[in-house]
Amino acid sequence: MHTTSCDRKHDVYDGSCPCRQVLDLLANKWSALALGALENGPHRFGVLRERLDGISPKVLTATLRRLEEQGLVDRTVFPSVPLHVEYSLTALGRDACAPLAALREWVVANIERFPAAGAKTGAR
Amino acid sequence: MHTTSCDRKHDVYDGSCPCRQVLDLLANKWSALALGALENGPHRFGVLRERLDGISPKVLTATLRRLEEQGLVDRTVFPSVPLHVEYSLTALGRDACAPLAALREWVVANIERFPAAGAKTGAR
DNA sequence: GATCGTAGTACCCAAAGGGAACTAACAGCC
DNA sequence: GGCTGTTAGTTCCCTTTGGGTACTACGATC
């Protein structure tokens, strides 16, 4: 069960391992959606807010700040007229997109198998 | 029955799509860990509690109930002496493990690149 | 000087996360 | 008969996070 390359000092199943915090950050609805939204280029706050249908500005800010703190996204301010802020993926963020995209795609591909989906949509 | 092919009626970016609920269920620290823990066979409540280091019984119960409701795990009660309950993956749960395992493994493989990890472990 | 667009923040409430202690059921032991 | 031990939770309470609405700041334009 010792995996990866080196020692097993890192383990998501160890509550005191920093892996746990990172997993908590990534295994989150809004993080997964936000990173996915940035996959195809930088976007502005307002665009993200529309794309992440249903998110409130407060939660979007919190999500982006957390991702920024952990080095997954960059926040660039253009001091233009009505102010313009762009969020983009860092190299780390781009790499993190792969497993998150897989998760999102799995959900869409398998949604019909879930009771929640069948009951609500009637699944034409 | 249903057109499992590709209409785009299902989209995690649509807030009213049931995909969103399923994503919220799976994109969750404890769900990701619990499903992973069951990947190699059924386990009892107490074992899961130890394996998911740091989880409280209340949250473990809630997590397992949610996963059970959505058809990802089965709960089997053996009415033996001190009572014995086994949790196991359903076919759907087994399928969901793949993207979640990828996410967990990505975190472990890339943990050194995160400031949270570097700061705490000294990273080397 | 009022209005518009952009990117937030402030305030407040509800839901979820989380820990410690407690319960239920029953076997075996003293 | 009552005490203890085991397993799987539940209950209580508190903190944190999620979430919505309203509001602010900025300068340009009308």
PDB file of N, CA and C in Angstrom, chain A residues 35-43 51 89 97, chain B residues 13:
ATOM      1  N   LEU A  35     -12.729  25.936 -11.218  1.00  0.00           N
ATOM      2  CA  LEU A  35     -11.526  25.553 -11.944  1.00  0.00           C
ATOM      3  C   LEU A  35     -11.886  25.098 -13.353  1.00  0.00           C
ATOM      4  N   GLY A  36     -12.973  24.371 -13.479  1.00  0.00           N
ATOM      5  CA  GLY A  36     -13.401  23.933 -14.799  1.00  0.00           C
ATOM      6  C   GLY A  36     -13.765  25.100 -15.699  1.00  0.00           C
ATOM      7  N   ALA A  37     -14.363  26.124 -15.095  1.00  0.00           N
ATOM      8  CA  ALA A  37     -14.767  27.287 -15.890  1.00  0.00           C
ATOM      9  C   ALA A  37     -13.555  28.043 -16.418  1.00  0.00           C
ATOM     10  N   LEU A  38     -12.452  27.950 -15.691  1.00  0.00           N
ATOM     11  CA  LEU A  38     -11.251  28.681 -16.091  1.00  0.00           C
ATOM     12  C   LEU A  38     -10.355  27.867 -17.024  1.00  0.00           C
ATOM     13  N   GLU A  39     -10.770  26.641 -17.258  1.00  0.00           N
ATOM     14  CA  GLU A  39      -9.934  25.727 -18.034  1.00  0.00           C
ATOM     15  C   GLU A  39      -9.637  26.278 -19.430  1.00  0.00           C
ATOM     16  N   ASN A  40     -10.646  26.913 -20.020  1.00  0.00           N
ATOM     17  CA  ASN A  40     -10.450  27.419 -21.377  1.00  0.00           C
ATOM     18  C   ASN A  40     -10.168  28.918 -21.402  1.00  0.00           C
ATOM     19  N   GLY A  41      -9.289  29.334 -20.518  1.00  0.00           N
ATOM     20  CA  GLY A  41      -8.884  30.730 -20.528  1.00  0.00           C
ATOM     21  C   GLY A  41      -9.387  31.521 -19.345  1.00  0.00           C
ATOM     22  N   PRO A  42      -8.758  32.669 -19.117  1.00  0.00           N
ATOM     23  CA  PRO A  42      -9.105  33.522 -17.980  1.00  0.00           C
ATOM     24  C   PRO A  42     -10.525  34.063 -18.114  1.00  0.00           C
ATOM     25  N   HIS A  43     -11.105  34.359 -16.996  1.00  0.00           N
ATOM     26  CA  HIS A  43     -12.441  34.943 -17.008  1.00  0.00           C
ATOM     27  C   HIS A  43     -12.576  35.977 -15.918  1.00  0.00           C
ATOM     28  N   ARG A  51     -21.498  31.890 -15.141  1.00  0.00           N
ATOM     29  CA  ARG A  51     -21.212  30.518 -15.554  1.00  0.00           C
ATOM     30  C   ARG A  51     -21.482  29.537 -14.424  1.00  0.00           C
ATOM     31  N   LEU A  89      -5.930  30.299 -14.417  1.00  0.00           N
ATOM     32  CA  LEU A  89      -5.330  29.147 -13.755  1.00  0.00           C
ATOM     33  C   LEU A  89      -3.820  29.288 -13.702  1.00  0.00           C
ATOM     34  N   CYS A  97      -7.072  20.485 -12.884  1.00  0.00           N
ATOM     35  CA  CYS A  97      -8.293  20.410 -13.682  1.00  0.00           C
ATOM     36  C   CYS A  97      -8.588  19.002 -14.180  1.00  0.00           C
TER      37      CYS A  97
ATOM     38  N   TYR B  13     -23.082  22.713 -14.865  1.00  0.00           N
ATOM     39  CA  TYR B  13     -23.035  24.167 -14.744  1.00  0.00           C
ATOM     40  C   TYR B  13     -24.420  24.794 -14.709  1.00  0.00           C
TER      41      TYR B  13
END
